[in-house]
Short mmCIF file of C-alpha atoms in Angstrom, two decimals:
data_model
loop_
_atom_site.label_atom_id
_atom_site.label_comp_id
_atom_site.label_asym_id
_atom_site.label_seq_id
_atom_site.Cartn_x
_atom_site.Cartn_y
_atom_site.Cartn_z
CA MET A 1 21.14 -71.95 -108.22
CA PRO A 2 19.14 -71.89 -111.40
CA ARG A 3 17.04 -68.74 -111.90
CA SER A 4 13.88 -70.85 -112.12
CA GLN A 5 14.39 -72.05 -108.57
CA ARG A 6 15.43 -68.59 -107.15
CA ALA A 7 12.28 -66.86 -108.40
CA PRO A 8 9.82 -68.75 -106.17
CA ILE A 9 12.07 -68.24 -103.16
CA GLU A 10 12.30 -64.47 -103.69
CA THR A 11 8.60 -64.30 -104.27
CA GLY A 12 8.02 -66.11 -100.95
CA LEU A 13 10.31 -63.77 -99.08
CA ALA A 14 8.50 -60.72 -100.45
CA LEU A 15 5.16 -62.22 -99.39
CA ASP A 16 6.51 -62.79 -95.79
CA VAL A 17 7.77 -59.20 -95.50
CA PHE A 18 4.43 -57.87 -96.65
CA ALA A 19 2.60 -60.13 -94.24
CA HIS A 20 4.76 -58.97 -91.28
CA SER A 21 4.25 -55.32 -92.25
CA SER A 22 0.52 -55.80 -92.43
CA ASP A 23 0.43 -57.52 -88.99
CA ALA A 24 2.33 -54.65 -87.43
CA ASN A 25 -0.05 -52.10 -88.84
CA ARG A 26 -3.02 -54.11 -87.64
CA ARG A 27 -1.58 -54.30 -84.00
CA ARG A 28 -0.75 -50.53 -83.86
CA VAL A 29 -4.38 -49.39 -84.29
CA PRO A 30 -5.91 -51.40 -81.36
CA ALA A 31 -3.15 -50.12 -78.94
CA TRP A 32 -4.28 -46.48 -79.37
CA LEU A 33 -7.87 -47.49 -78.92
CA LEU A 34 -7.02 -49.47 -75.86
CA SER A 35 -5.15 -46.53 -74.35
CA ALA A 36 -8.07 -44.21 -75.01
CA LEU A 37 -10.52 -46.70 -73.58
CA LEU A 38 -8.32 -47.25 -70.44
CA HIS A 39 -8.10 -43.54 -69.67
CA GLY A 40 -11.79 -43.07 -70.21
CA VAL A 41 -12.58 -45.93 -67.78
CA ILE A 42 -10.21 -44.45 -65.16
CA LEU A 43 -11.92 -41.03 -65.38
CA ILE A 44 -15.35 -42.59 -65.07
CA LEU A 45 -14.28 -44.62 -62.02
CA CYS A 46 -12.83 -41.49 -60.31
CA ALA A 47 -16.08 -39.64 -60.93
CA VAL A 48 -18.12 -42.52 -59.45
CA ILE A 49 -15.90 -43.27 -56.44
CA THR A 50 -15.28 -39.67 -55.17
CA PRO A 51 -18.14 -38.74 -52.61
CA VAL A 52 -19.91 -35.41 -52.95
CA PRO A 53 -21.15 -33.83 -49.60
CA SER A 54 -24.91 -34.00 -49.32
CA GLY A 55 -25.09 -30.47 -48.01
CA GLY A 56 -23.31 -29.06 -51.00
CA ILE A 57 -20.21 -26.86 -50.86
CA THR A 58 -19.73 -24.95 -47.58
CA VAL A 59 -19.25 -21.28 -48.22
CA GLU A 60 -16.65 -19.66 -45.91
CA PRO A 61 -17.83 -16.37 -44.44
CA PRO A 62 -15.72 -13.32 -45.31
CA ARG A 63 -12.88 -12.78 -42.82
CA SER A 64 -10.21 -10.22 -42.33
CA GLY A 65 -6.58 -11.21 -42.34
CA GLY A 66 -5.30 -13.09 -39.33
CA ILE A 67 -5.31 -16.56 -37.76
CA VAL A 68 -8.59 -18.42 -38.27
CA LEU A 69 -9.50 -21.53 -36.31
CA VAL A 70 -11.95 -24.11 -37.79
CA GLN A 71 -14.26 -26.34 -35.78
CA GLN A 72 -15.52 -29.25 -37.92
CA THR A 73 -18.64 -31.09 -36.75
CA GLY A 74 -19.77 -33.63 -39.35
CA SER A 75 -20.40 -31.69 -42.47
CA ASP A 76 -20.64 -28.33 -40.64
CA ALA A 77 -17.63 -26.01 -40.27
CA LYS A 78 -17.37 -23.02 -37.88
CA TYR A 79 -14.67 -20.41 -38.15
CA PHE A 80 -13.15 -18.40 -35.20
CA ASP A 81 -10.62 -15.60 -35.19
CA GLU A 82 -8.28 -14.75 -32.26
CA GLN A 83 -10.84 -12.48 -30.54
CA ASP A 84 -13.56 -15.17 -30.69
CA HIS A 85 -11.17 -17.74 -29.21
CA ALA A 86 -10.12 -15.44 -26.36
CA GLN A 87 -13.71 -14.68 -25.46
CA ALA A 88 -14.57 -18.38 -25.54
CA ALA A 89 -11.64 -19.26 -23.32
CA SER A 90 -12.50 -16.65 -20.69
CA GLY A 91 -16.20 -17.44 -20.79
CA ALA A 92 -16.99 -13.87 -21.63
CA GLN A 93 -20.19 -13.04 -23.47
CA PRO A 94 -19.87 -9.32 -24.13
CA ALA A 95 -22.97 -8.93 -26.19
CA ALA A 96 -25.16 -10.62 -23.60
CA ALA A 97 -23.49 -8.75 -20.70
CA ASP A 98 -23.87 -5.41 -22.46
CA SER A 99 -27.55 -6.02 -23.10
CA ALA A 100 -28.07 -7.15 -19.49
CA ASP A 101 -26.31 -4.04 -18.13
CA ALA A 102 -28.33 -1.81 -20.44
CA ALA A 103 -31.55 -3.33 -19.06
CA ARG A 104 -30.54 -2.64 -15.45
CA SER A 105 -31.21 0.66 -13.77
CA PRO A 106 -28.50 2.51 -11.73
CA ALA A 107 -30.35 1.54 -8.53
CA ASP A 108 -30.11 -2.13 -9.45
CA MET A 109 -26.33 -1.84 -9.86
CA LEU A 110 -25.74 -0.45 -6.31
CA PRO A 111 -24.63 -3.01 -3.69
CA SER A 112 -27.34 -4.25 -1.38
CA ALA A 113 -27.14 -4.17 2.38
CA THR A 114 -26.33 -7.87 2.45
CA ASP A 115 -23.29 -7.26 0.22
CA SER A 116 -21.70 -4.78 2.67
CA PRO A 117 -18.29 -6.13 3.84
CA VAL A 118 -18.52 -4.24 7.13
CA ASP A 119 -20.74 -5.23 10.02
CA PRO A 120 -21.72 -1.85 11.53
CA SER A 121 -22.93 -3.42 14.73
CA ALA A 122 -19.42 -4.73 15.39
CA VAL A 123 -17.78 -1.30 15.33
CA LEU A 124 -20.49 1.06 16.61
CA PRO A 125 -20.62 1.60 20.40
CA SER A 126 -23.27 -0.41 22.16
CA ALA A 127 -26.28 1.30 23.73
CA ASP A 128 -26.73 -1.35 26.37
CA ALA A 129 -26.87 -0.05 29.94
CA PRO A 130 -24.47 -1.58 32.50
CA GLY A 131 -26.76 -3.92 34.37
CA GLY A 132 -26.43 -4.27 38.14
CA LEU A 133 -24.09 -1.33 38.69
CA GLY A 134 -25.98 0.64 41.32
CA VAL A 135 -24.41 3.74 42.84
CA GLY A 136 -22.53 2.90 46.02
CA ALA A 137 -22.82 -0.88 45.48
CA ASP A 138 -19.89 -3.24 45.82
CA VAL A 139 -19.56 -4.17 42.18
CA ALA A 140 -16.39 -6.24 42.36
CA ALA A 141 -18.26 -9.36 41.33
CA ALA A 142 -20.06 -7.55 38.53
CA LEU A 143 -16.93 -6.00 36.98
CA PRO A 144 -16.02 -7.71 33.68
CA ALA A 145 -12.84 -9.70 33.52
CA ALA A 146 -10.30 -8.09 31.19
CA GLY A 147 -8.90 -11.32 29.81
CA ASP A 148 -11.32 -11.06 26.81
CA LEU A 149 -10.53 -7.41 26.13
CA THR A 150 -8.18 -8.04 23.24
CA ALA A 151 -10.82 -10.27 21.64
CA GLY A 152 -13.16 -7.26 21.31
CA VAL A 153 -13.13 -4.67 18.58
CA GLY A 154 -9.75 -2.98 18.33
CA PRO A 155 -9.09 0.72 17.94
CA ASP A 156 -9.62 2.48 14.63
CA ARG A 157 -6.90 5.07 13.90
CA GLN A 158 -8.58 6.33 10.73
CA LEU A 159 -11.25 8.36 12.39
CA GLY A 160 -10.81 12.13 12.84
CA LYS A 161 -7.96 14.12 14.36
CA GLY A 162 -6.20 13.62 17.64
CA THR A 163 -6.79 15.63 20.79
CA GLN A 164 -5.10 16.38 24.09
CA THR A 165 -6.26 15.25 27.51
CA TYR A 166 -4.61 15.32 30.95
CA VAL A 167 -4.39 13.26 34.14
CA PHE A 168 -2.91 15.20 37.09
CA GLY A 169 -0.96 17.34 34.65
CA ALA A 170 0.42 14.48 32.54
CA LYS A 171 -0.49 15.25 28.94
CA GLY A 172 -1.69 12.68 26.47
CA GLU A 173 -2.06 13.41 22.77
CA GLY A 174 -3.70 11.18 20.22
CA SER A 175 -6.96 9.50 19.37
CA ILE A 176 -6.91 6.35 21.54
CA PHE A 177 -6.43 6.46 25.29
CA ILE A 178 -6.24 3.67 27.81
CA TYR A 179 -6.52 4.44 31.58
CA VAL A 180 -4.82 1.87 33.84
CA PHE A 181 -5.67 2.73 37.43
CA ASP A 182 -4.75 1.05 40.71
CA ARG A 183 -7.65 0.01 42.91
CA SER A 184 -5.79 -1.89 45.63
CA ASP A 185 -6.68 -1.43 49.27
CA SER A 186 -3.99 1.18 49.86
CA MET A 187 -6.01 3.63 47.71
CA ASN A 188 -8.55 3.72 50.60
CA GLY A 189 -5.98 5.46 52.87
CA PHE A 190 -6.13 9.08 53.95
CA GLU A 191 -9.91 8.78 54.33
CA GLY A 192 -10.32 7.51 50.76
CA ARG A 193 -8.99 10.67 49.19
CA PRO A 194 -6.55 8.90 46.78
CA LEU A 195 -9.30 6.72 45.28
CA ALA A 196 -11.83 9.57 45.08
CA ALA A 197 -9.25 11.99 43.50
CA SER A 198 -8.12 9.43 40.91
CA LYS A 199 -11.74 8.74 39.89
CA ALA A 200 -12.55 12.46 39.58
CA GLU A 201 -9.45 13.06 37.46
CA LEU A 202 -10.23 10.12 35.18
CA ILE A 203 -13.80 11.31 34.51
CA LYS A 204 -12.51 14.82 33.86
CA SER A 205 -9.99 13.47 31.34
CA LEU A 206 -12.75 11.52 29.56
CA GLN A 207 -14.83 14.71 29.11
CA ALA A 208 -12.06 16.21 26.91
CA LEU A 209 -12.59 13.46 24.33
CA GLN A 210 -14.94 13.78 21.38
CA ALA A 211 -17.06 11.09 19.79
CA ILE A 212 -14.37 10.35 17.16
CA HIS A 213 -11.85 9.41 19.87
CA GLN A 214 -11.65 6.05 21.63
CA PHE A 215 -10.89 4.89 25.17
CA GLN A 216 -10.87 2.00 27.59
CA ILE A 217 -10.62 1.88 31.38
CA ILE A 218 -8.75 -0.85 33.19
CA PHE A 219 -8.84 -1.03 37.00
CA TYR A 220 -6.58 -3.47 38.68
CA ASN A 221 -5.47 -4.87 42.06
CA ALA A 222 -4.43 -8.52 42.18
CA GLN A 223 -6.81 -8.99 39.25
CA VAL A 224 -7.69 -6.98 36.16
CA THR A 225 -11.13 -5.65 35.25
CA ALA A 226 -12.25 -3.45 32.34
CA PHE A 227 -15.13 -1.13 31.39
CA ASN A 228 -17.83 -3.11 29.56
CA PRO A 229 -21.39 -1.75 29.31
CA SER A 230 -22.44 -4.91 27.38
CA PRO A 231 -21.81 -7.90 29.62
CA SER A 232 -23.03 -10.27 26.93
CA GLN A 233 -20.12 -9.22 24.70
CA PRO A 234 -16.33 -9.09 25.27
CA PRO A 235 -14.95 -5.75 26.46
CA LYS A 236 -13.69 -3.51 23.67
CA VAL A 237 -12.23 -0.09 22.95
CA MET A 238 -15.14 2.35 23.08
CA PHE A 239 -15.93 5.51 21.15
CA ALA A 240 -16.15 8.56 23.36
CA THR A 241 -19.79 9.36 22.66
CA GLU A 242 -21.73 11.28 25.34
CA GLN A 243 -23.61 8.10 26.16
CA ASN A 244 -20.45 6.03 26.53
CA LYS A 245 -18.76 8.70 28.65
CA ALA A 246 -21.78 8.83 30.92
CA LEU A 247 -21.72 5.02 31.28
CA ALA A 248 -17.98 5.10 31.90
CA ALA A 249 -18.36 7.75 34.60
CA GLN A 250 -20.99 5.58 36.35
CA PHE A 251 -18.65 2.57 36.11
CA VAL A 252 -15.72 4.53 37.55
CA ARG A 253 -17.71 5.89 40.50
CA ASN A 254 -18.82 2.39 41.52
CA VAL A 255 -15.38 0.70 41.46
CA PRO A 256 -14.26 -0.31 44.97
CA ALA A 257 -10.67 -0.54 46.22
CA TYR A 258 -9.41 -3.66 48.01
CA ASN A 259 -6.83 -6.51 47.84
CA GLY A 260 -3.17 -6.36 46.81
CA THR A 261 -1.38 -5.09 43.71
CA ARG A 262 0.03 -6.60 40.53
CA HIS A 263 1.26 -4.03 37.93
CA ILE A 264 2.57 -6.12 35.01
CA GLU A 265 -0.63 -7.84 33.75
CA PRO A 266 -2.76 -4.70 33.22
CA LEU A 267 0.15 -2.90 31.49
CA ARG A 268 0.66 -5.80 29.09
CA LEU A 269 -3.03 -5.93 28.33
CA ALA A 270 -3.14 -2.17 27.65
CA LEU A 271 -0.12 -2.32 25.34
CA ARG A 272 -1.74 -5.13 23.30
CA LEU A 273 -4.57 -2.70 22.45
CA ALA A 274 -1.96 -0.45 20.78
CA PRO A 275 -3.29 2.91 22.01
CA ASP A 276 -1.64 6.25 21.47
CA VAL A 277 -1.36 6.95 25.21
CA ILE A 278 -1.60 4.94 28.42
CA PHE A 279 -2.23 6.81 31.73
CA PHE A 280 -0.84 4.51 34.47
CA LEU A 281 -1.75 5.55 38.01
CA THR A 282 -0.67 3.76 41.23
CA ASP A 283 0.26 4.47 44.85
CA ALA A 284 2.13 1.19 45.32
CA GLY A 285 5.87 1.28 45.58
CA GLU A 286 5.78 -2.47 46.12
CA PRO A 287 5.93 -4.79 44.36
CA GLN A 288 8.19 -2.92 41.99
CA LEU A 289 8.62 -3.76 38.33
CA SER A 290 12.01 -5.30 37.81
CA ALA A 291 14.41 -4.34 35.07
CA ALA A 292 13.35 -7.48 33.21
CA ASP A 293 9.71 -6.45 33.53
CA LEU A 294 10.44 -3.03 32.16
CA GLU A 295 12.38 -4.46 29.27
CA SER A 296 9.59 -6.88 28.37
CA LEU A 297 7.07 -3.99 28.37
CA GLN A 298 9.36 -1.95 26.13
CA ARG A 299 9.63 -4.85 23.65
CA LEU A 300 5.86 -5.23 23.62
CA ASN A 301 5.32 -1.55 22.97
CA SER A 302 4.77 -0.58 19.34
CA GLY A 303 4.67 3.24 19.69
CA THR A 304 2.47 3.89 22.75
CA VAL A 305 3.36 6.72 25.12
CA ILE A 306 3.14 5.63 28.80
CA ASN A 307 2.54 8.41 31.31
CA THR A 308 2.95 7.39 34.96
CA ILE A 309 1.21 9.09 37.87
CA GLU A 310 2.69 8.22 41.25
CA PHE A 311 0.72 8.74 44.48
CA GLY A 312 2.85 9.19 47.54
CA ALA A 313 2.60 10.59 51.06
CA GLY A 314 4.60 13.78 51.52
CA PRO A 315 6.92 15.67 49.14
CA ASP A 316 8.42 13.96 46.14
CA PRO A 317 11.47 11.94 47.40
CA GLY A 318 13.08 12.19 43.98
CA GLY A 319 15.27 9.43 42.74
CA ASP A 320 14.80 7.11 39.80
CA ASN A 321 12.18 4.53 40.75
CA PHE A 322 10.50 2.04 38.41
CA LEU A 323 7.62 4.44 37.59
CA ALA A 324 10.07 7.16 36.45
CA ARG A 325 12.00 4.61 34.35
CA LEU A 326 8.76 3.18 32.84
CA ALA A 327 7.75 6.65 31.63
CA ARG A 328 11.22 7.54 30.36
CA GLN A 329 11.68 4.31 28.45
CA ASN A 330 8.29 4.73 26.74
CA ASP A 331 8.48 8.48 25.84
CA GLY A 332 6.08 9.51 28.58
CA GLN A 333 5.92 11.83 31.58
CA HIS A 334 6.24 10.90 35.24
CA VAL A 335 4.15 12.96 37.64
CA TYR A 336 4.25 12.73 41.46
CA VAL A 337 1.17 13.58 43.53
CA ASP A 338 1.33 14.18 47.27
CA VAL A 339 -1.88 12.59 48.55
CA THR A 340 -1.68 14.57 51.79
CA ARG A 341 -2.47 17.67 49.82
CA LEU A 342 -5.50 16.24 48.06
CA PRO A 343 -8.80 18.03 48.87
CA GLU A 344 -11.03 16.78 51.63
CA LEU A 345 -14.03 14.69 50.62
#
């Protein structure tokens, strides 16, 4: 190609290269500006969109190391450590309790009478007199039935020391004594000496007891009756106060003898009272307690000594009757009394 024609072409190419270079330089400057503008807009939007709490920044109170619980209510935050949480769970308010105790006097902190767990009237001996028990009267109808005896107040073994008392030489040792005495018609024999002698011996045995000891008297024939100076209440084991012993002596003196004999019921009743000693007195060889009866009494017994006093006419015949076995099987003594040698009335 002629030089004259190549020169315009080369000049045109040089102008195109220059133009492309100028366009590239012009595009590079707006890109940096756009980037700067974009980041600025983003920062402004973040500042505008992010909410700031109206109450300002919550300052956390100073706490020692440990686990801290946070309770968030709206914009308020409360912090609790383990001790606060334990007190809240148990409902304890030590500060309030301490201030309340400090404000109370020692007299205020003592239990009141209404707070006492023990009803004294239920355990103290009653002062009621036995109504309708006149001396020499036939009080069979007035004698309390013994079926309610075990519903009354039971014996209290925690009071005082034991003592010794006797019935016709049979020794009883302990704190709680039950007298089970026969009052069937046969006790009226020999001009009434068996009944009179048994009553005198019972009263004498009661006099050996002190106020800290306890007793009950059960007379029986075909039925069972018990000492109860408070007819409005069930019979119960009594404390041996002077007043109660006087009332018991009056009761004993007025008990008549009649009807037949049943041994097993009064003995079962006496064993249910769990005394230390039972004095069992009878003149009846019949009806005898069977081997099954004796075994049932032994099973019912939880540590009571049973002393048996047998009334008979003439010298002791010896042998091993049910009264001797009853005493032996229950760690007691068997005593024989010849009623023909009892003193005259």
